[in-house]
Amino acid sequence: MKPADFRYARPATLDEALTLMAGEGEIAALAGGQSLMPMMNFRIAQPEVLVDLNAVADLAGVTEMDGTVRIGAMTRYSDLARHDVLARLPLVARALPHVAHPSIRNRGTLGGSLALADPAAELPAVALALGAKVHLASTHGTRSVAADDFFQGLYETDRAEDELVTAIDLPAATAQETYGFHEVARRHGDYAMAGVALTRRDDGLRIAFFSVSDRPVRAKAAETVLRDDPTKLDLAIEALDEIDFTGDLNGGPDMKRHLAGVVLRRAWAEVLA
Amino acid sequence: MTGPALIFDKPNAYIGQSTPRADTNRLLEGRGRFVDDIQLPRMLHAAFLRSPYAHAEIRGLDTSAAKAAPGVVRVLTGADLEGVVEPYVGVLTHLKGLRSAPQMPLAVDRARWQGEPLAMVLARSRAEAEDAAALIEADLDPIPAACDAETALDPDAPVIHPEFGSNLAWERLVDVGDVDAAFARDDVQVVSRTLRFGRHTGVTLETRAAVAEYDPSEDRLTFHYSGQAPHMMQFIFAKHLGLAEENVRVVANDVGGSFGIKIHTYGDEVATAAAAKLLGRPVKFVADRYESFLSDIHARDHVVEARMAVDKAGKIVALDFDDLTGIGPYSMYPRTSAIEANQVLNLTGAPYDLENYRARGRVVFQNKNMMCQYRAVGHPIAMAICDGLLEDAAAKIGMDVVEMRRVNLMRDDSYPRASASGMKLDDLSHQKALNVLVETMGYDALRAEQAELRARGVYRGIGFVSMVEVTNPSPMFYGIGGAPIASQDGATVRLDAGGGLRVSSSVTEQGQGTNAILAQIAAGVFGVPIERVTVTTGDTDTVPYGGGTWASRGAGIGGEAMLQAAHALKEQVLEVAAVMLQSDAATLDIQNGSVVDGSGARMTLSDLARTVYYRGNELPSDLKPELIATRHYRVTDFPFVFTNGAMAAHVEVDTETGLVKVLNFWAVEDCGRVINPKLVDEQVRGGVVQGIGGALYEECIYSEDGQLMNATMADYLVPMAVEMPDIVVRHVETPTKTSVLGAKGAGEAGTGGAPAAVMNAVNDALRPLGATLWQMPMTPERILKALGKV
Amino acid sequence: MTTHDITITINGEAITATVPARRNLVDFIRQEAGLTGSHVGCEHGVCGACTVEVNGTPVRGCLMLAVQADGAHVTTVEGLADTGRGHRLRAAFQTHNALQCGFCTPGMLASALEYVEGGGTADRTAIREHISGNYCRCTGYQAIVDAIVEVIETGEGA
């Protein structure tokens, strides 16, 4: 389980990194490496060029402005977990301990997780539930994409091959905001059998499931039901039929359908509490 | 058995004490000596091309690109090893009718499981070897596969070895009493269930690893391996590589877990040794985790149709079952893959008074990775069949499960005797163990709490197992059937000039603390501080001949040999001391490194040894001390020395998610004399956690066409810390009379018993909801299906 | 094959070598520095046996390239032993028999050290949660938890 050979580059600036990403051949960006390196060790991923983002200072750090928290793509989970800003991101705080294990969190990054878009990962669903904005850059320029439009399929996102995720904007929690998070996993730190992250604010309710479909998914019909009447949980759970449930080794689509209802029930109890 | 008196209560006796293991210092400071730590000049690294298909004709292997790849020294295929390696066949004569086909380390003509090695690349680095393996163009023609054991015997199933005409490898029937008549009685209630046991595997944290060195000038092979049975491997390499047995040295230093995984003959290792011989330079093979999942032996994979009849008093009137197990495409060499089924037939119901017993076992070939002996061979199946049905029957007749066991367990004063299947039993304590268990766990209070919580919608369950464990096997296990597997073990004890003891033993250490207990026995029996004992195991060049570590025999057999050797050396030393001190040997003893008499220390062992070794002129000429003694020991009166245990699991089932939380686990173990209580407790705990793994988490999941779907550690779920409970361990000590030491084995009981206890506990939780589940692992999906929620 | 000239300071000693880009950190430590205390268990970041400290932070040695650690300070189990750091944990591991085969131990110690030095409490569930990224097949974990609890309850430091 040794990776295939590749060329390695460690740019120091975002411009350098983007130039490298625009090069020829199969190029992969290396963030925390906690998913990419295993795939390379299994030779499932065999990039010709590996662009290591760990020395790009522009990609790290957290800033806050006008109720929006901007998190640099290379911010590691453990750095985020220790950051003061987490007080304004209670849903993120709630989800982080479920992400793998400490030494994985010491390397793994928020940008890496979003760019990979593992359907079973917590943070992409959290980003979806918070209505995050994903900032992208390439040599052609920069753009931002709403989380709703970013996740497009199994490990598929709106990110073009030569683009990098540079930062993620998350709305700081308001005083009225409530949130819920629940996942069920066979073992602590595993990818969940099913999970949900949700936020309720003045401007609406957002429910995002993970590990039930080929991507993190909103449950918009359920959102509508519960926004109109918070007591209509059973109806909301019925409305989860809108999701295209896909099975995995833990169980088939029926199992995912059932567990989606369970986690929603439990997370909603947190919201109402 | 009688023997040296007073060995257990001497002032410096270590037997019975939780003496810390000396060799942990090394491991804690990063100074272990594992196989992958070995770097030798000119050493090559091996990587294998493995079959991507469960069943395929090999039309051709084009290795030209691989041979030309950077760093590559040689590429070997099955054809290259023909004539170099003598094929091997995994059969034993005492398992009558067992058949298997000749096997080569690299497949020739046909691949029979996904993961079977097809070609071997030898290169300067493992990475380059992998690069080249990917360049081999394999022309493989997939053919229909028989993957599912349950259909492998169907008339239209593809036959894996056409010469056999079917996929049946072995069949055995045990039929005692009149089972049909017992089931036909009108005063009995019958429960019948189909139990399924998923395939799982060992997942040793150190994967299989080997470094083979061959010196053509002496025609000598040195094989460093991560394994349990050096002498067995010595024989196998000699026989199958055409070497003189004395020219093969097998060395096992630190072994990063084995659990039975590392006691078999793998093509990978044979090919590694063959490559070293062909190339005349060292070759290293370390399985990566992926190939470990694909090629380490798997275990279990049983489907059992079982029924039990009980009368109104809860007495088991009859037990009848049919066990079908899939073993992969070959019977593993040399221990065979029929032993697990044989154990199931031998052990099921063995704790209980049982007159009518019928058990049929069928072992079938299939196109999956090979199945063979892994920790607690057959025990989890045997215990789950009988204790599962017992608790099912108890529920049916409305009887408490503890009370039902008391009715049926053999009485502690009823030995020696035999089990229904004919196993000779002695020195067991089922009733007492159950009593200690019930008291330790606070059974009545737990039942009350359970009832109260059920009323509130919290579903907890309590499940038990009463079990036997096969330990200290005699030659009746393997030797009788022609396998090169010693059931005796030897120990050598030498007094060095400095007054220290250098001891060696043919049993091996994989972390269970063998070296520590050998030191305890030697130090205690001979009479030196334990710090003065140095232990060597795992090297065929230096240790006495023996079988290594398997079937929980290290302490009971290796320990007894050490006891006898230490005692023999002591007698020698006292004879010399009596002459030197002009005293009577009968008045002398050895304590804390000195020869003592009633008045205290008379002479240090160092003084004695230096006189013997350097100043022999001071001794009478007819006194010829050896200061070294070797003794061998084997069990002679019994085929096996059984232990017993009683265990209980307390679980909570989340009936919405199907997740099971093991809240508590209690184990009462009777392994005879306990040499080191801490080490025994830890063997039990580690074993229980592996058993919980089998019950709740671990399964090799195959697709219908024989692809292993979860060959990663992220997908094959082993127990991790936070899901596991603290485990309470208690002991009943009924020493075996087959040895002076009185120790039986303790290594496998937890793994053998825990699955049944957990299954029973889960079913105890589910029964009020009208559900039960008889398939392991008891995954959330299966529990939710049993509950009708999915 | 792409190679890089790198220098990594391991346990205080600068090791300079030309390595393939694909060489991971734990292989570098074992093969270039000859420090074989760090173990390779799965090479996909799950088992934790290769856990080492990079600039004071425990990471998976199989999920970081050696070239990424160019210029970094790495501490392995041998380095802990050399400096005496973690000696209370090691003593407690021995007393409680918190290791059997010892293969997981270097990584387990690194995670335990992170927990104890990070001010973790003696709460058994919290300890179990923290070490849940380190796989041990032998012990069943209880003895490891016992050892960590004892270190926290009986004195200062690890």
mmCIF file with all atom_site columns, C-alpha atoms in Angstrom, chain B residues 537-629:
data_model
loop_
_atom_site.group_PDB
_atom_site.id
_atom_site.type_symbol
_atom_site.label_atom_id
_atom_site.label_alt_id
_atom_site.label_comp_id
_atom_site.label_asym_id
_atom_site.label_entity_id
_atom_site.label_seq_id
_atom_site.pdbx_PDB_ins_code
_atom_site.Cartn_x
_atom_site.Cartn_y
_atom_site.Cartn_z
_atom_site.occupancy
_atom_site.B_iso_or_equiv
_atom_site.pdbx_formal_charge
_atom_site.auth_seq_id
_atom_site.auth_comp_id
_atom_site.auth_asym_id
_atom_site.auth_atom_id
_atom_site.pdbx_PDB_model_num
ATOM 1  C CA . THR B 1 537 ? 11.650 -18.325 23.154 1.00 0.00 ? 537 THR B CA 1
ATOM 2  C CA . GLY B 1 538 ? 10.962 -18.462 19.449 1.00 0.00 ? 538 GLY B CA 1
ATOM 3  C CA . ASP B 1 539 ? 14.210 -19.670 17.888 1.00 0.00 ? 539 ASP B CA 1
ATOM 4  C CA . THR B 1 540 ? 14.513 -23.199 16.543 1.00 0.00 ? 540 THR B CA 1
ATOM 5  C CA . ASP B 1 541 ? 18.317 -23.005 16.792 1.00 0.00 ? 541 ASP B CA 1
ATOM 6  C CA . THR B 1 542 ? 18.328 -22.563 20.531 1.00 0.00 ? 542 THR B CA 1
ATOM 7  C CA . VAL B 1 543 ? 15.084 -23.590 22.215 1.00 0.00 ? 543 VAL B CA 1
ATOM 8  C CA . PRO B 1 544 ? 14.015 -27.170 22.969 1.00 0.00 ? 544 PRO B CA 1
ATOM 9  C CA . TYR B 1 545 ? 11.717 -28.836 20.478 1.00 0.00 ? 545 TYR B CA 1
ATOM 10 C CA . GLY B 1 546 ? 8.034  -28.125 20.824 1.00 0.00 ? 546 GLY B CA 1
ATOM 11 C CA . GLY B 1 547 ? 4.772  -26.988 19.375 1.00 0.00 ? 547 GLY B CA 1
ATOM 12 C CA . GLY B 1 548 ? 4.729  -23.269 20.070 1.00 0.00 ? 548 GLY B CA 1
ATOM 13 C CA . THR B 1 549 ? 1.585  -21.447 21.049 1.00 0.00 ? 549 THR B CA 1
ATOM 14 C CA . TRP B 1 550 ? -1.854 -22.698 20.092 1.00 0.00 ? 550 TRP B CA 1
ATOM 15 C CA . ALA B 1 551 ? -4.964 -24.042 21.772 1.00 0.00 ? 551 ALA B CA 1
ATOM 16 C CA . SER B 1 552 ? -4.217 -22.230 25.031 1.00 0.00 ? 552 SER B CA 1
ATOM 17 C CA . ARG B 1 553 ? -1.289 -24.436 25.919 1.00 0.00 ? 553 ARG B CA 1
ATOM 18 C CA . GLY B 1 554 ? 1.617  -22.114 26.728 1.00 0.00 ? 554 GLY B CA 1
ATOM 19 C CA . ALA B 1 555 ? 1.093  -21.948 30.464 1.00 0.00 ? 555 ALA B CA 1
ATOM 20 C CA . GLY B 1 556 ? -0.267 -25.426 31.018 1.00 0.00 ? 556 GLY B CA 1
ATOM 21 C CA . ILE B 1 557 ? 2.238  -27.376 28.920 1.00 0.00 ? 557 ILE B CA 1
ATOM 22 C CA . GLY B 1 558 ? 5.174  -25.008 28.503 1.00 0.00 ? 558 GLY B CA 1
ATOM 23 C CA . GLY B 1 559 ? 4.775  -23.970 32.120 1.00 0.00 ? 559 GLY B CA 1
ATOM 24 C CA . GLU B 1 560 ? 4.798  -27.539 33.398 1.00 0.00 ? 560 GLU B CA 1
ATOM 25 C CA . ALA B 1 561 ? 7.922  -28.320 31.384 1.00 0.00 ? 561 ALA B CA 1
ATOM 26 C CA . MET B 1 562 ? 9.567  -25.279 32.922 1.00 0.00 ? 562 MET B CA 1
ATOM 27 C CA . LEU B 1 563 ? 8.503  -26.338 36.384 1.00 0.00 ? 563 LEU B CA 1
ATOM 28 C CA . GLN B 1 564 ? 9.972  -29.787 35.883 1.00 0.00 ? 564 GLN B CA 1
ATOM 29 C CA . ALA B 1 565 ? 13.194 -28.421 34.411 1.00 0.00 ? 565 ALA B CA 1
ATOM 30 C CA . ALA B 1 566 ? 13.645 -25.864 37.189 1.00 0.00 ? 566 ALA B CA 1
ATOM 31 C CA . HIS B 1 567 ? 13.039 -28.533 39.771 1.00 0.00 ? 567 HIS B CA 1
ATOM 32 C CA . ALA B 1 568 ? 15.502 -30.890 38.128 1.00 0.00 ? 568 ALA B CA 1
ATOM 33 C CA . LEU B 1 569 ? 18.161 -28.181 38.089 1.00 0.00 ? 569 LEU B CA 1
ATOM 34 C CA . LYS B 1 570 ? 17.474 -27.425 41.703 1.00 0.00 ? 570 LYS B CA 1
ATOM 35 C CA . GLU B 1 571 ? 18.061 -31.039 42.652 1.00 0.00 ? 571 GLU B CA 1
ATOM 36 C CA . GLN B 1 572 ? 21.360 -30.984 40.807 1.00 0.00 ? 572 GLN B CA 1
ATOM 37 C CA . VAL B 1 573 ? 22.449 -27.788 42.487 1.00 0.00 ? 573 VAL B CA 1
ATOM 38 C CA . LEU B 1 574 ? 21.515 -29.037 45.904 1.00 0.00 ? 574 LEU B CA 1
ATOM 39 C CA . GLU B 1 575 ? 23.479 -32.202 45.296 1.00 0.00 ? 575 GLU B CA 1
ATOM 40 C CA . VAL B 1 576 ? 26.560 -30.118 44.508 1.00 0.00 ? 576 VAL B CA 1
ATOM 41 C CA . ALA B 1 577 ? 25.881 -27.797 47.409 1.00 0.00 ? 577 ALA B CA 1
ATOM 42 C CA . ALA B 1 578 ? 25.546 -30.721 49.798 1.00 0.00 ? 578 ALA B CA 1
ATOM 43 C CA . VAL B 1 579 ? 29.032 -31.905 48.806 1.00 0.00 ? 579 VAL B CA 1
ATOM 44 C CA . MET B 1 580 ? 30.538 -28.440 48.995 1.00 0.00 ? 580 MET B CA 1
ATOM 45 C CA . LEU B 1 581 ? 28.901 -27.673 52.311 1.00 0.00 ? 581 LEU B CA 1
ATOM 46 C CA . GLN B 1 582 ? 29.370 -31.200 53.644 1.00 0.00 ? 582 GLN B CA 1
ATOM 47 C CA . SER B 1 583 ? 25.700 -31.255 54.352 1.00 0.00 ? 583 SER B CA 1
ATOM 48 C CA . ASP B 1 584 ? 22.652 -33.353 53.492 1.00 0.00 ? 584 ASP B CA 1
ATOM 49 C CA . ALA B 1 585 ? 20.846 -32.192 50.365 1.00 0.00 ? 585 ALA B CA 1
ATOM 50 C CA . ALA B 1 586 ? 17.525 -32.888 52.029 1.00 0.00 ? 586 ALA B CA 1
ATOM 51 C CA . THR B 1 587 ? 18.244 -30.144 54.568 1.00 0.00 ? 587 THR B CA 1
ATOM 52 C CA . LEU B 1 588 ? 19.058 -27.573 51.904 1.00 0.00 ? 588 LEU B CA 1
ATOM 53 C CA . ASP B 1 589 ? 16.911 -25.290 49.793 1.00 0.00 ? 589 ASP B CA 1
ATOM 54 C CA . ILE B 1 590 ? 17.505 -22.476 47.335 1.00 0.00 ? 590 ILE B CA 1
ATOM 55 C CA . GLN B 1 591 ? 16.047 -19.129 48.204 1.00 0.00 ? 591 GLN B CA 1
ATOM 56 C CA . ASN B 1 592 ? 16.667 -15.707 46.701 1.00 0.00 ? 592 ASN B CA 1
ATOM 57 C CA . GLY B 1 593 ? 19.724 -16.847 44.842 1.00 0.00 ? 593 GLY B CA 1
ATOM 58 C CA . SER B 1 594 ? 21.422 -18.609 47.728 1.00 0.00 ? 594 SER B CA 1
ATOM 59 C CA . VAL B 1 595 ? 21.640 -22.125 49.046 1.00 0.00 ? 595 VAL B CA 1
ATOM 60 C CA . VAL B 1 596 ? 20.082 -22.059 52.505 1.00 0.00 ? 596 VAL B CA 1
ATOM 61 C CA . ASP B 1 597 ? 19.574 -24.376 55.389 1.00 0.00 ? 597 ASP B CA 1
ATOM 62 C CA . GLY B 1 598 ? 17.717 -23.928 58.639 1.00 0.00 ? 598 GLY B CA 1
ATOM 63 C CA . SER B 1 599 ? 20.281 -21.411 59.850 1.00 0.00 ? 599 SER B CA 1
ATOM 64 C CA . GLY B 1 600 ? 20.124 -19.173 56.793 1.00 0.00 ? 600 GLY B CA 1
ATOM 65 C CA . ALA B 1 601 ? 22.122 -18.549 53.647 1.00 0.00 ? 601 ALA B CA 1
ATOM 66 C CA . ARG B 1 602 ? 25.148 -20.797 53.265 1.00 0.00 ? 602 ARG B CA 1
ATOM 67 C CA . MET B 1 603 ? 26.399 -20.057 49.787 1.00 0.00 ? 603 MET B CA 1
ATOM 68 C CA . THR B 1 604 ? 25.367 -17.884 46.853 1.00 0.00 ? 604 THR B CA 1
ATOM 69 C CA . LEU B 1 605 ? 24.501 -19.599 43.614 1.00 0.00 ? 605 LEU B CA 1
ATOM 70 C CA . SER B 1 606 ? 27.227 -17.560 41.970 1.00 0.00 ? 606 SER B CA 1
ATOM 71 C CA . ASP B 1 607 ? 29.818 -18.985 44.364 1.00 0.00 ? 607 ASP B CA 1
ATOM 72 C CA . LEU B 1 608 ? 28.538 -22.443 43.626 1.00 0.00 ? 608 LEU B CA 1
ATOM 73 C CA . ALA B 1 609 ? 28.463 -21.966 39.862 1.00 0.00 ? 609 ALA B CA 1
ATOM 74 C CA . ARG B 1 610 ? 31.892 -20.338 39.701 1.00 0.00 ? 610 ARG B CA 1
ATOM 75 C CA . THR B 1 611 ? 33.332 -23.211 41.655 1.00 0.00 ? 611 THR B CA 1
ATOM 76 C CA . VAL B 1 612 ? 31.767 -25.700 39.283 1.00 0.00 ? 612 VAL B CA 1
ATOM 77 C CA . TYR B 1 613 ? 32.676 -23.837 36.109 1.00 0.00 ? 613 TYR B CA 1
ATOM 78 C CA . TYR B 1 614 ? 36.127 -22.458 37.023 1.00 0.00 ? 614 TYR B CA 1
ATOM 79 C CA . ARG B 1 615 ? 37.474 -24.411 39.976 1.00 0.00 ? 615 ARG B CA 1
ATOM 80 C CA . GLY B 1 616 ? 36.368 -27.938 39.358 1.00 0.00 ? 616 GLY B CA 1
ATOM 81 C CA . ASN B 1 617 ? 39.544 -29.024 41.112 1.00 0.00 ? 617 ASN B CA 1
ATOM 82 C CA . GLU B 1 618 ? 37.792 -28.257 44.411 1.00 0.00 ? 618 GLU B CA 1
ATOM 83 C CA . LEU B 1 619 ? 35.099 -30.864 43.690 1.00 0.00 ? 619 LEU B CA 1
ATOM 84 C CA . PRO B 1 620 ? 35.356 -34.612 44.155 1.00 0.00 ? 620 PRO B CA 1
ATOM 85 C CA . SER B 1 621 ? 36.279 -36.201 40.852 1.00 0.00 ? 621 SER B CA 1
ATOM 86 C CA . ASP B 1 622 ? 33.148 -38.322 40.735 1.00 0.00 ? 622 ASP B CA 1
ATOM 87 C CA . LEU B 1 623 ? 30.927 -35.243 41.002 1.00 0.00 ? 623 LEU B CA 1
ATOM 88 C CA . LYS B 1 624 ? 30.146 -34.023 37.501 1.00 0.00 ? 624 LYS B CA 1
ATOM 89 C CA . PRO B 1 625 ? 27.550 -31.279 37.799 1.00 0.00 ? 625 PRO B CA 1
ATOM 90 C CA . GLU B 1 626 ? 25.733 -30.172 34.645 1.00 0.00 ? 626 GLU B CA 1
ATOM 91 C CA . LEU B 1 627 ? 24.026 -27.065 36.013 1.00 0.00 ? 627 LEU B CA 1
ATOM 92 C CA . ILE B 1 628 ? 21.621 -27.346 33.122 1.00 0.00 ? 628 ILE B CA 1
ATOM 93 C CA . ALA B 1 629 ? 18.434 -29.342 32.880 1.00 0.00 ? 629 ALA B CA 1
#
